[in-house]
Amino acid sequence: MKAIDLTDEERIDWLRLIRSDNIGPRTFKSLLRNFGNARAALDALPMLARRGGATRPIRVWPRADAEREIETARQLGAKFIGSAEAAYPHRLAAIDDAPPLIVARGDLAALSRPMIAIVGSRNASAAGLKFAERLARQLGEAGFMIASGLARGIDAAAHRASLGTGSIAVLAGGHDRIYPEYHADLLDALLADGAAISEMPFGWEPRAQDFPRRNRLISGLSLGVVIVEAAKRSGSLITARFALEQGREVFAVPGSPIDPRAEGANGLLKQGATLVTEAADVISVLEPILGQHEPMSTREPDNEEPTFAGEPDTDVRARIVALLGPAPVGLDDLVRLSNSTPAMVRIVLLELELAGRVERHAGGLFALA
Amino acid sequence: MKAIDLTDEERIDWLRLIRSDNIGPRTFKSLLRNFGNARAALDALPMLARRGGATRPIRVWPRADAEREIETARQLGAKFIGSAEAAYPHRLAAIDDAPPLIVARGDLAALSRPMIAIVGSRNASAAGLKFAERLARQLGEAGFMIASGLARGIDAAAHRASLGTGSIAVLAGGHDRIYPEYHADLLDALLADGAAISEMPFGWEPRAQDFPRRNRLISGLSLGVVIVEAAKRSGSLITARFALEQGREVFAVPGSPIDPRAEGANGLLKQGATLVTEAADVISVLEPILGQHEPMSTREPDNEEPTFAGEPDTDVRARIVALLGPAPVGLDDLVRLSNSTPAMVRIVLLELELAGRVERHAGGLFALA
């Protein structure tokens, strides 16, 4: 994927498109592919949703709101960066559901440097905190940016220890809604040599479901993820799962089986995560892949026809709807079973998504919503 | 190897032979192979040592001393068991340097049941001790005997937790020289449903070098060895190394990288030991190999000619001596390079060993002493 620069107008269009109803990162990508640019997609949204069977008009994000958000960002010293732009972290750009736009504050050059995530328990032990600090410091000194989630416990320890070398905070809410609030100072401190990013709008208070969603960005930014202390069913394990799905390295720090805080990390080790007791354990795995190009590619190739396939006839749409159910199925199967063309099936799926009737899953799969 | 029963006379001969100068388990085996039985080997010792260039007469263990030792054992309720006998632990019998005789006390049937070693630091943490107890109890309940070294710390915790199900203490000194002394009560307690074994003579005070030597028996008895807490360069790591050499499973319990007591176990995990946080982790690995016959075989097959090769001429002996140096070399190489027969080379090596000029190493290798 070659980097392009968005014009101010395009940036507004991109922001309006991703903030509109029923549009996630994957749908955004599909719309761009089908309509060539965000403006054309925006124009088509009402018609597509209507044809998909929307019961009420789709809410297209107002231009004024987008302009206001970009102005708010400017005042806060933050920037919107599109996934097609050179300043966008290139590993993050490669994940299936990369946010089309991120808002970034701080030293934006830090986002282009090799990154390692360190995440773990909020209720960490003294040993866990001490180790997270030591590891973050050593990896920082070795030239890696440290990414984490600004939570208390392991996250904060990792950020603090990498303030001087470069620390990246990935937020679950808007840049003006720091969580937890008492880490606002820590966030300010890390902006000098690091950065903070968010995909959420200004003013967005992070809800419970925003944290797992945010975790895919922590792993997506990074060459690998180090889990320092993690209980069973913790957010850190979600980050580890994302890392695996995204083809990132997973590292875990061992702990006593007597300590419940070590259960998650020990479990990852049993599943084959690399055991870490010192920075060298991480570096020796990551160094060989540092020079490599991002191994993951977006699942749908760039060289498909970008042109709008025209309106599908009612017959085709009905056949595709009939084929869909609660279990996710792939585009290829839908093409084959509906006896239609890929372009036609994609448009029907877009219509249904925008109408809120279909959900797009990882791996190019679709299911009824 | 078919089990035979030693007669009282044979037992005395075996004991005299293994207690004589310059004779370790491997030399014992070679002597038995070359001379057919221990009595013939005993008779040949002075001549062999002389021919090997001994500067003073070899000390052959007096018959009276052997009889006295067997009587002492009887009084203590202990028994000498030969490696050829059915009561000898069959996995131990398969290791390269199995003691020709062990002295065993307690419930000797326990020695024939599947065994797992649990070993670790003397200065164990509370978490380490608690985990060792839990693991020993659970593995005991699952039907495994627990072998360990009677040391304070992890060893003692493992023994205590398996008193009711069967605990095996492997001693570094004689049965009447329990170390540490304050574990004499623990030893007595475990004899009811378990056993204690030693390869050392009665009255033998364990010296520093006897503990690593003893450790090969702990691993040799067992299907696998679990290392609970072990610092770098600790005795537990020696046991783990023996386990690997003997083809036993190596298990290690993770711990915080901040804790020096976890360094050894974490290091083993990095090298591929199986991570253990619960008994099931051990059982799932060992269950499939439980029914199997001992996979290791003595390195030198039983079906070689057992007959004495006659006296080598001085020429052959000189050639073989010239070929030996401080770096261990194999029998095959010596045969080839000396342009002699295997039987002849073996006899020359035996002579040199008994004269104290050659040392036999693991894997059938020989070097100048």
XYZ file of C-alpha atoms in Angstrom:
738
model
C 0.000 0.000 0.000
C 1.563 3.325 -1.050
C 1.164 6.242 1.354
C -0.885 9.201 0.154
C -1.582 12.466 1.912
C -5.183 13.371 2.604
C -6.280 16.881 1.672
C -8.207 18.832 4.306
C -11.392 18.072 2.392
C -10.636 14.362 2.214
C -9.858 14.282 5.923
C -13.274 15.768 6.639
C -14.909 13.204 4.364
C -13.031 10.308 5.969
C -14.026 11.497 9.433
C -17.665 11.919 8.434
C -17.696 8.447 6.891
C -16.177 6.568 9.871
C -18.380 8.479 12.344
C -21.589 7.645 10.428
C -24.005 4.945 11.604
C -23.216 1.242 11.168
C -19.746 1.876 9.772
C -16.748 0.172 11.366
C -13.208 0.053 10.022
C -13.908 -2.941 7.757
C -17.077 -1.441 6.286
C -15.193 1.820 5.763
C -12.565 -0.042 3.780
C -15.176 -1.807 1.680
C -16.997 1.464 0.950
C -13.770 3.127 -0.140
C -12.994 0.208 -2.398
C -16.452 0.240 -3.973
C -16.858 3.965 -4.359
C -13.264 5.028 -4.941
C -13.287 7.801 -2.329
C -15.017 8.808 0.899
C -17.054 11.604 -0.663
C -18.717 9.281 -3.172
C -19.379 6.782 -0.397
C -20.941 9.454 1.817
C -23.210 10.477 -1.021
C -24.274 6.876 -1.535
C -24.934 6.031 2.114
C -28.640 6.963 2.298
C -29.452 5.088 -0.899
C -27.446 2.015 0.108
C -29.055 1.820 3.552
C -32.512 2.227 2.049
C -31.893 -0.533 -0.484
C -30.548 -2.713 2.352
C -33.887 -2.408 4.095
C -33.134 0.203 6.760
C -36.274 0.978 8.729
C -35.199 4.578 9.347
C -32.832 6.878 7.449
C -29.153 6.283 8.152
C -27.486 9.032 10.187
C -24.687 10.485 8.072
C -22.223 12.428 10.241
C -22.721 16.177 9.694
C -19.913 18.088 8.089
C -20.090 20.755 10.797
C -19.463 18.152 13.521
C -16.460 16.796 11.655
C -15.038 20.281 11.194
C -15.565 21.049 14.877
C -13.783 17.818 15.875
C -10.802 18.612 13.692
C -10.672 22.128 15.162
C -10.838 20.710 18.718
C -7.952 18.442 17.869
C -5.948 21.360 16.512
C -6.485 23.363 19.696
C -5.299 20.400 21.801
C -2.241 19.967 19.597
C -3.624 16.701 18.269
C -3.751 15.514 14.681
C -6.020 13.234 12.693
C -3.941 10.762 10.704
C -5.514 8.626 7.991
C -4.544 4.975 7.564
C -3.336 5.761 4.044
C -0.901 8.433 5.253
C 2.814 8.046 5.864
C 2.558 9.249 9.485
C 0.130 6.424 10.323
C 1.904 3.606 12.250
C 2.577 1.137 9.469
C 2.093 -2.043 11.471
C -1.249 -0.824 12.716
C -2.257 -0.007 9.140
C -1.833 -3.675 8.257
C -4.405 -5.083 10.662
C -7.746 -6.135 9.296
C -9.716 -3.574 11.298
C -7.248 -0.694 11.482
C -9.039 2.546 12.345
C -9.289 4.687 9.185
C -8.343 7.685 11.313
C -6.498 7.968 14.576
C -6.079 11.106 16.606
C -2.513 11.472 17.813
C -0.829 13.823 20.272
C 2.798 14.210 21.197
C 5.876 13.405 19.177
C 4.270 11.829 16.122
C 7.616 10.530 14.844
C 7.578 8.146 17.810
C 4.684 6.317 16.157
C 6.910 5.212 13.296
C 9.552 3.605 15.487
C 9.555 -0.100 16.417
C 7.210 -0.681 19.304
C 6.691 -3.307 22.001
C 3.584 -3.455 24.142
C 3.841 -4.175 27.851
C 0.488 -4.835 29.513
C -0.734 -6.479 32.669
C -2.784 -6.424 35.807
C -4.095 -3.259 37.421
C -3.724 -4.967 40.818
C -0.134 -5.915 40.209
C 2.263 -7.237 42.829
C 5.364 -5.319 43.861
C 7.444 -7.891 41.980
C 5.313 -7.465 38.865
C 5.590 -3.676 38.959
C 9.313 -3.826 39.537
C 9.795 -6.219 36.660
C 7.591 -4.183 34.297
C 9.683 -1.115 35.081
C 12.947 -2.932 34.545
C 11.795 -4.465 31.273
C 10.358 -1.205 29.911
C 13.551 0.648 30.785
C 15.784 -1.950 29.161
C 13.657 -2.266 26.024
C 13.488 1.516 25.828
C 17.249 1.756 26.071
C 17.471 -0.835 23.312
C 15.549 1.544 21.053
C 11.989 0.282 21.297
C 8.945 2.449 21.943
C 6.810 1.041 24.764
C 3.074 0.893 24.090
C 0.510 0.373 26.825
C -2.974 1.284 27.964
C -2.385 3.936 30.671
C -4.165 1.784 33.265
C -2.879 1.672 36.824
C -0.578 -1.179 37.759
C 1.612 -2.707 35.069
C 0.600 -0.268 32.303
C 1.530 2.795 34.350
C 4.799 1.202 35.489
C 5.730 0.497 31.874
C 4.869 4.047 30.783
C 6.771 5.655 33.664
C 9.912 3.636 33.040
C 9.924 4.561 29.340
C 9.165 8.300 29.623
C 12.684 9.226 28.594
C 12.981 6.788 25.725
C 9.482 6.935 24.288
C 6.138 5.742 25.586
C 2.921 5.339 23.606
C -0.447 5.504 25.374
C -3.413 4.020 23.557
C -6.656 5.468 24.868
C -10.063 3.813 25.068
C -11.893 7.177 25.100
C -11.392 10.596 23.585
C -8.204 12.579 24.154
C -10.123 14.900 26.456
C -11.518 12.021 28.519
C -8.411 10.477 30.057
C -9.062 7.310 32.035
C -8.173 6.959 34.814
C -8.234 10.728 35.443
C -5.320 10.608 37.880
C -3.072 9.514 35.016
C -3.521 12.835 33.186
C -0.119 13.956 34.499
C 1.501 10.728 33.369
C -0.042 11.227 29.944
C 1.256 14.798 29.734
C 4.699 13.627 30.742
C 4.890 10.976 28.041
C 3.918 13.357 25.210
C 7.394 14.932 25.144
C 9.178 11.854 23.800
C 6.181 9.679 23.034
C 2.598 9.953 21.921
C -1.004 9.184 22.759
C -3.484 7.898 20.208
C -7.204 7.246 20.118
C -9.719 6.240 17.491
C -12.617 7.619 19.519
C -14.222 11.059 19.148
C -13.377 13.919 21.454
C -15.706 13.907 24.400
C -16.070 10.132 24.338
C -16.179 8.628 27.848
C -14.722 5.129 27.634
C -17.252 2.400 28.414
C -16.398 -1.185 29.443
C -16.626 -2.463 25.865
C -14.238 0.202 24.591
C -11.258 -1.302 26.432
C -11.120 -4.647 24.618
C -11.686 -2.757 21.360
C -8.792 -0.458 22.238
C -6.591 -3.466 23.038
C -6.450 -4.489 19.371
C -4.639 -1.206 18.717
C -2.047 -1.850 21.429
C -1.113 -5.160 19.848
C -1.601 -3.886 16.300
C 0.930 -1.099 16.810
C 3.536 -3.461 18.188
C 5.994 -6.085 17.037
C 5.060 -8.069 20.105
C 3.155 -7.953 23.356
C 4.613 -8.743 26.780
C 2.079 -9.874 29.388
C 3.530 -9.218 32.828
C 0.834 -10.228 35.285
C -2.579 -11.271 34.135
C -5.333 -13.100 35.919
C -7.618 -15.459 34.063
C -10.146 -13.681 31.842
C -8.318 -10.367 32.081
C -8.012 -7.614 29.522
C -4.349 -8.455 29.075
C -5.319 -11.872 27.776
C -7.603 -10.198 25.257
C -4.616 -8.187 24.062
C -2.620 -11.423 23.791
C -5.383 -12.995 21.710
C -5.448 -9.972 19.370
C -1.671 -10.202 19.077
C -1.957 -13.823 17.952
C -4.686 -13.007 15.435
C -2.591 -10.164 14.080
C 0.524 -12.311 13.787
C 2.376 -10.485 16.551
C 4.766 -12.156 18.974
C 3.351 -13.005 22.381
C 5.643 -12.905 25.417
C 4.714 -13.777 28.977
C 6.438 -13.305 32.304
C 6.281 -16.368 34.560
C 5.019 -16.246 38.113
C 4.344 -18.542 41.023
C 1.406 -20.917 40.482
C 0.312 -19.913 43.983
C -0.301 -16.340 42.793
C -3.623 -15.861 40.946
C -2.104 -12.845 39.198
C 0.242 -15.207 37.374
C -2.439 -17.574 36.075
C -2.996 -15.804 32.794
C 0.681 -15.395 31.941
C 1.521 -18.964 32.966
C -1.389 -20.139 30.829
C 0.010 -18.265 27.836
C 3.391 -19.905 28.440
C 1.729 -23.323 28.364
C 0.206 -22.348 25.038
C 3.590 -21.478 23.612
C 4.203 -17.826 24.444
C 7.879 -16.937 24.779
C 9.053 -16.865 28.388
C 10.552 -13.563 29.447
C 12.781 -12.971 32.426
C 14.925 -10.260 30.856
C 14.859 -7.824 27.956
C 17.181 -10.023 25.916
C 14.448 -12.686 25.708
C 12.255 -10.192 23.868
C 14.943 -8.581 21.765
C 16.353 -11.863 20.480
C 12.939 -12.800 19.084
C 12.091 -9.390 17.641
C 15.445 -8.381 16.189
C 15.241 -10.784 13.234
C 11.786 -9.497 12.231
C 12.630 -5.819 12.751
C 13.893 -5.277 9.237
C 11.123 -7.271 7.619
C 8.165 -5.745 5.955
C 4.902 -6.167 7.772
C 4.038 -9.831 7.176
C 0.285 -9.410 7.534
C -1.610 -7.950 4.638
C -5.116 -6.638 4.576
C -7.183 -9.650 3.724
C -8.850 -8.135 0.708
C -6.291 -7.266 -1.961
C -5.967 -3.706 -3.251
C -6.120 -4.555 -6.911
C -9.791 -5.443 -7.098
C -12.011 -3.306 -9.259
C -12.835 -0.156 -7.302
C -15.897 0.761 -9.331
C -19.428 0.766 -8.136
C -21.195 -2.329 -9.438
C -24.509 -0.631 -10.020
C -27.756 -1.532 -8.347
C -28.224 -5.234 -7.728
C -31.571 -6.589 -8.826
C -33.997 -7.553 -6.068
C -33.578 -11.171 -6.928
C -29.853 -11.239 -6.169
C -30.361 -9.341 -2.927
C -33.056 -11.774 -1.800
C -30.855 -14.766 -2.601
C -27.975 -13.327 -0.539
C -30.208 -12.448 2.410
C -31.566 -15.978 2.353
C -28.042 -17.397 2.456
C -27.063 -15.386 5.550
C -27.671 -16.522 9.102
C -26.245 -16.134 12.572
C -23.113 -18.151 11.701
C -20.541 -16.038 9.837
C -19.924 -17.038 6.207
C -17.326 -15.849 3.750
C -17.666 -13.712 0.646
C -16.491 -16.529 -1.611
C -19.224 -18.849 -0.391
C -21.854 -16.177 -0.872
C -20.657 -15.519 -4.420
C -20.702 -19.186 -5.296
C -24.032 -19.997 -3.642
C -25.838 -16.896 -4.903
C -24.559 -17.461 -8.407
C -23.602 -13.795 -8.578
C -20.434 -11.706 -9.015
C -18.096 -10.664 -6.210
C -18.745 -6.996 -6.902
C -22.494 -7.538 -6.734
C -22.290 -9.527 -3.492
C -20.074 -6.887 -1.914
C -22.542 -4.149 -2.703
C -25.471 -6.127 -1.322
C -23.497 -6.806 1.858
C -22.634 -3.118 2.198
C -26.291 -2.224 1.835
C -27.276 -4.738 4.496
C -24.524 -3.566 6.846
C -25.507 0.058 6.484
C -29.103 -0.922 7.154
C -27.860 -2.565 10.357
C -28.980 -6.031 9.252
C -25.581 -7.627 8.723
C -22.385 -7.587 10.760
C -18.910 -7.889 9.343
C -16.569 -10.186 11.300
C -12.828 -10.719 11.248
C -11.484 -12.666 8.288
C -13.989 -11.304 5.786
C -16.974 -13.154 7.263
C -20.553 -11.932 7.425
C -23.531 -12.809 9.617
C -27.005 -11.499 10.302
C -26.928 -8.835 13.018
C 17.385 -57.749 31.048
C 15.887 -60.700 32.896
C 15.815 -60.480 36.700
C 17.867 -63.011 38.611
C 18.140 -63.508 42.358
C 21.562 -63.169 43.910
C 22.606 -65.912 46.319
C 24.032 -64.793 49.666
C 27.487 -65.614 48.345
C 26.955 -63.630 45.158
C 25.680 -60.686 47.165
C 28.865 -60.693 49.224
C 30.940 -60.859 46.038
C 29.016 -58.024 44.424
C 29.430 -55.887 47.516
C 33.164 -56.600 47.743
C 33.595 -55.793 44.063
C 31.774 -52.456 44.082
C 33.501 -51.417 47.343
C 36.987 -52.178 45.982
C 39.353 -49.438 44.813
C 38.842 -47.664 41.488
C 35.570 -49.463 40.736
C 32.487 -47.440 39.905
C 29.181 -48.732 38.559
C 30.365 -48.715 34.951
C 33.638 -50.505 35.700
C 31.665 -53.001 37.776
C 29.459 -53.712 34.777
C 32.431 -54.112 32.482
C 34.144 -56.469 34.905
C 31.022 -58.595 35.188
C 30.745 -58.743 31.427
C 34.366 -59.702 30.977
C 34.642 -62.213 33.779
C 31.125 -63.624 33.832
C 30.623 -63.142 37.586
C 31.801 -61.019 40.495
C 33.882 -63.755 42.111
C 36.015 -64.246 39.008
C 36.399 -60.478 38.685
C 37.480 -60.168 42.340
C 40.096 -62.842 41.785
C 41.401 -61.031 38.721
C 41.582 -57.554 40.263
C 45.162 -57.630 41.606
C 46.544 -59.003 38.357
C 44.582 -56.530 36.210
C 45.686 -53.536 38.272
C 49.277 -54.679 38.167
C 49.205 -55.108 34.416
C 47.574 -51.677 34.128
C 50.599 -50.186 35.822
C 49.320 -49.653 39.357
C 52.082 -48.236 41.523
C 50.751 -49.981 44.634
C 48.582 -53.100 45.073
C 44.848 -52.520 44.524
C 42.765 -52.673 47.707
C 40.232 -55.466 47.296
C 37.371 -55.104 49.788
C 37.754 -57.716 52.541
C 35.095 -60.369 52.762
C 34.740 -59.756 56.516
C 33.878 -56.085 55.937
C 31.229 -57.010 53.386
C 29.695 -59.574 55.741
C 29.675 -57.043 58.550
C 27.943 -54.473 56.319
C 25.255 -56.940 55.314
C 24.726 -57.836 58.970
C 24.472 -54.146 59.917
C 21.850 -53.714 57.231
C 19.910 -56.690 58.546
C 19.893 -55.261 62.061
C 18.597 -51.938 60.752
C 15.881 -53.675 58.746
C 17.581 -52.705 55.500
C 18.303 -54.893 52.474
C 20.960 -54.964 49.795
C 19.330 -55.264 46.380
C 21.366 -56.045 43.291
C 20.676 -54.307 39.987
C 19.926 -57.705 38.429
C 17.195 -58.505 40.955
C 13.456 -58.076 40.536
C 13.150 -55.859 43.627
C 15.589 -53.322 42.143
C 13.739 -50.257 40.765
C 13.612 -51.087 37.083
C 14.000 -47.557 35.745
C 17.049 -47.023 37.901
C 18.493 -50.297 36.605
C 18.411 -48.886 33.099
C 20.686 -45.914 33.685
C 24.226 -46.129 32.476
C 25.755 -45.884 35.949
C 23.130 -47.617 38.064
C 24.607 -48.680 41.405
C 25.183 -52.475 41.314
C 23.768 -52.612 44.833
C 21.463 -50.305 46.715
C 20.600 -50.568 50.386
C 16.872 -50.078 50.905
C 14.724 -49.628 54.004
C 10.967 -49.363 54.385
C 8.261 -50.751 52.140
C 10.361 -52.167 49.320
C 7.300 -52.692 47.105
C 7.076 -48.902 46.915
C 10.271 -48.929 44.863
C 8.525 -50.735 42.028
C 5.724 -48.235 41.655
C 5.818 -45.296 39.216
C 7.767 -42.463 40.718
C 8.076 -38.711 40.226
C 10.866 -36.675 41.753
C 10.157 -33.278 43.296
C 13.264 -31.318 44.164
C 14.159 -27.723 44.829
C 15.750 -25.082 46.943
C 16.640 -25.547 50.605
C 15.903 -21.835 51.132
C 12.499 -22.024 49.547
C 9.863 -19.313 49.674
C 6.523 -19.831 51.397
C 4.885 -19.986 47.963
C 7.394 -22.581 46.802
C 6.866 -24.753 49.866
C 3.097 -24.494 49.582
C 3.184 -25.416 45.927
C 5.551 -28.356 46.505
C 3.181 -29.697 49.150
C 0.149 -29.301 46.937
C 1.828 -30.940 43.971
C 3.233 -33.849 46.005
C -0.157 -34.475 47.580
C -1.974 -34.420 44.244
C 0.573 -36.600 42.456
C 0.544 -38.977 45.413
C -3.227 -39.197 45.260
C -2.915 -39.911 41.545
C -0.852 -42.985 42.410
C 2.712 -41.777 42.017
C 5.484 -42.302 44.548
C 7.313 -39.061 45.312
C 11.106 -39.237 45.291
C 13.295 -36.544 46.793
C 16.523 -35.887 48.652
C 15.416 -35.318 52.273
C 16.940 -31.827 52.262
C 15.182 -29.003 54.061
C 12.966 -26.742 52.004
C 11.263 -28.162 48.934
C 12.489 -31.749 49.440
C 11.100 -31.974 52.966
C 7.808 -30.373 51.907
C 7.420 -32.934 49.127
C 8.205 -35.828 51.469
C 5.822 -34.610 54.172
C 2.939 -34.155 51.777
C 3.377 -37.669 50.392
C 3.862 -39.575 53.655
C 0.476 -41.224 53.348
C 0.718 -42.114 49.675
C 4.367 -43.095 49.427
C 7.568 -41.108 49.653
C 11.046 -42.220 48.614
C 14.127 -40.643 50.211
C 17.396 -41.014 48.358
C 20.339 -40.563 50.709
C 23.776 -39.163 49.930
C 25.387 -40.964 52.896
C 24.910 -44.250 54.701
C 21.567 -45.204 56.211
C 23.003 -44.576 59.663
C 24.256 -41.110 58.735
C 21.054 -39.201 57.959
C 21.621 -35.701 56.656
C 20.377 -33.308 57.856
C 20.133 -35.013 61.254
C 16.927 -33.230 62.189
C 15.154 -35.058 59.376
C 15.651 -38.423 61.047
C 12.034 -38.314 62.255
C 10.772 -37.443 58.790
C 12.750 -40.362 57.405
C 11.283 -42.741 59.989
C 7.798 -41.493 59.178
C 8.143 -42.130 55.466
C 9.347 -45.720 55.858
C 5.828 -46.974 56.638
C 4.440 -46.370 53.150
C 7.640 -45.484 51.354
C 11.323 -46.278 51.387
C 14.823 -44.877 51.732
C 17.703 -45.981 49.545
C 21.432 -45.364 49.455
C 24.332 -46.695 47.442
C 26.851 -45.652 50.103
C 28.290 -47.860 52.868
C 26.973 -47.754 56.388
C 28.862 -45.207 58.402
C 29.449 -43.009 55.366
C 29.149 -39.293 56.199
C 27.942 -37.511 53.074
C 30.516 -35.086 51.668
C 29.749 -32.222 49.281
C 30.534 -34.301 46.194
C 28.191 -37.104 47.290
C 25.076 -34.969 46.774
C 25.374 -34.463 43.012
C 26.281 -38.141 42.715
C 23.171 -39.028 44.689
C 21.060 -36.782 42.459
C 21.504 -39.111 39.490
C 19.601 -41.719 41.524
C 16.701 -39.363 42.233
C 16.200 -38.760 38.526
C 17.081 -42.319 37.567
C 14.341 -43.743 39.769
C 11.718 -41.452 38.321
C 9.617 -41.007 35.209
C 10.252 -37.312 35.506
C 11.679 -34.628 37.748
C 9.824 -31.511 38.882
C 12.036 -28.557 39.814
C 10.089 -26.284 42.137
C 12.498 -23.527 43.101
C 16.095 -23.583 42.068
C 18.691 -20.877 41.993
C 21.353 -20.809 39.321
C 24.046 -23.452 39.793
C 21.976 -25.345 42.363
C 21.856 -29.050 43.052
C 18.355 -29.184 41.634
C 19.690 -28.134 38.256
C 22.190 -30.980 38.446
C 19.269 -33.341 38.989
C 17.544 -31.803 35.968
C 20.654 -32.355 33.872
C 20.847 -35.993 34.950
C 17.167 -36.371 34.092
C 17.831 -35.123 30.562
C 20.821 -37.405 30.123
C 18.751 -40.324 31.360
C 15.869 -39.547 29.043
C 13.547 -38.536 31.876
C 10.948 -35.800 31.612
C 11.940 -32.445 33.080
C 9.248 -30.235 34.605
C 9.751 -26.797 36.091
C 7.555 -24.514 38.152
C 7.612 -20.881 36.995
C 8.374 -18.021 39.324
C 8.812 -14.275 39.228
C 11.947 -13.113 37.398
C 12.491 -10.799 40.374
C 12.994 -13.811 42.663
C 16.496 -15.337 42.420
C 15.037 -18.622 43.655
C 13.135 -18.880 40.385
C 16.106 -18.337 38.093
C 16.978 -21.985 37.709
C 13.441 -23.170 37.044
C 12.719 -20.314 34.635
C 15.962 -21.126 32.858
C 14.847 -24.737 32.448
C 11.543 -23.522 31.011
C 13.420 -21.466 28.429
C 15.325 -24.604 27.511
C 12.120 -26.507 26.924
C 11.147 -28.030 30.283
C 7.407 -28.553 30.686
C 5.750 -25.770 32.654
C 3.898 -26.968 35.746
C 1.249 -25.070 37.634
C -0.835 -28.079 38.640
C -0.532 -31.852 38.937
C -2.398 -32.368 35.652
C 0.502 -30.771 33.764
C 2.756 -33.562 35.010
C 0.277 -36.395 34.731
C -0.714 -35.601 31.162
C 2.909 -35.932 30.061
C 3.718 -39.038 32.094
C 0.532 -41.035 31.616
C 1.288 -41.998 27.996
C 4.743 -43.315 28.913
C 3.610 -45.115 32.069
C 2.803 -48.349 30.346
C 5.878 -48.303 28.153
C 8.941 -50.311 28.828
C 11.934 -48.340 29.932
C 13.067 -46.565 26.753
C 16.703 -46.225 27.758
C 18.883 -49.266 27.448
C 22.284 -49.800 28.941
C 24.583 -48.489 26.291
C 26.595 -51.640 25.964
C 24.390 -54.516 24.852
C 24.148 -57.661 26.970
C 24.822 -60.066 24.181
C 28.521 -59.351 23.766
C 30.933 -62.136 24.459
C 31.278 -62.423 28.234
C 34.564 -64.271 28.141
C 37.882 -63.005 29.320
C 39.973 -62.019 26.327
C 43.254 -63.219 27.763
C 46.260 -61.073 28.487
C 46.881 -58.355 25.932
C 50.410 -58.144 24.660
C 52.459 -55.159 25.830
C 52.372 -53.709 22.378
C 48.581 -53.394 22.267
C 48.494 -51.876 25.747
C 51.147 -49.314 24.793
C 49.228 -48.364 21.640
C 46.024 -47.837 23.608
C 47.739 -45.818 26.334
C 49.298 -43.662 23.637
C 45.865 -43.046 22.116
C 44.339 -41.862 25.406
C 44.476 -38.291 26.624
C 42.522 -35.895 28.794
C 39.675 -35.655 26.257
C 37.311 -38.634 26.511
C 37.285 -40.978 23.515
C 35.019 -43.882 22.678
C 35.703 -47.589 22.638
C 35.028 -47.815 18.903
C 37.672 -45.221 18.125
C 40.179 -46.951 20.339
C 39.494 -50.288 18.637
C 39.879 -48.791 15.202
C 42.937 -46.695 15.946
C 44.740 -49.370 17.929
C 44.028 -51.945 15.252
C 42.921 -54.357 17.968
C 39.743 -56.239 18.962
C 36.947 -54.806 21.134
C 37.515 -57.512 23.750
C 41.205 -56.719 23.935
C 40.649 -52.979 24.198
C 38.093 -53.496 26.942
C 40.491 -55.531 28.996
C 43.259 -52.989 28.605
C 40.892 -50.230 29.652
C 39.796 -52.247 32.675
C 43.414 -52.756 33.678
C 44.134 -49.066 33.338
C 41.000 -48.128 35.277
C 41.828 -50.476 38.117
C 45.330 -49.053 38.186
C 43.723 -45.631 38.562
C 45.187 -44.349 35.300
C 41.989 -44.114 33.259
C 38.543 -42.786 34.064
C 35.340 -44.031 32.529
C 32.870 -41.317 31.535
C 29.211 -41.358 30.576
C 28.417 -42.656 27.108
C 31.182 -45.273 27.068
C 34.001 -42.726 26.856
C 37.454 -43.016 28.404
C 40.125 -40.486 29.366
C 43.389 -40.423 31.286
C 42.761 -39.838 34.987
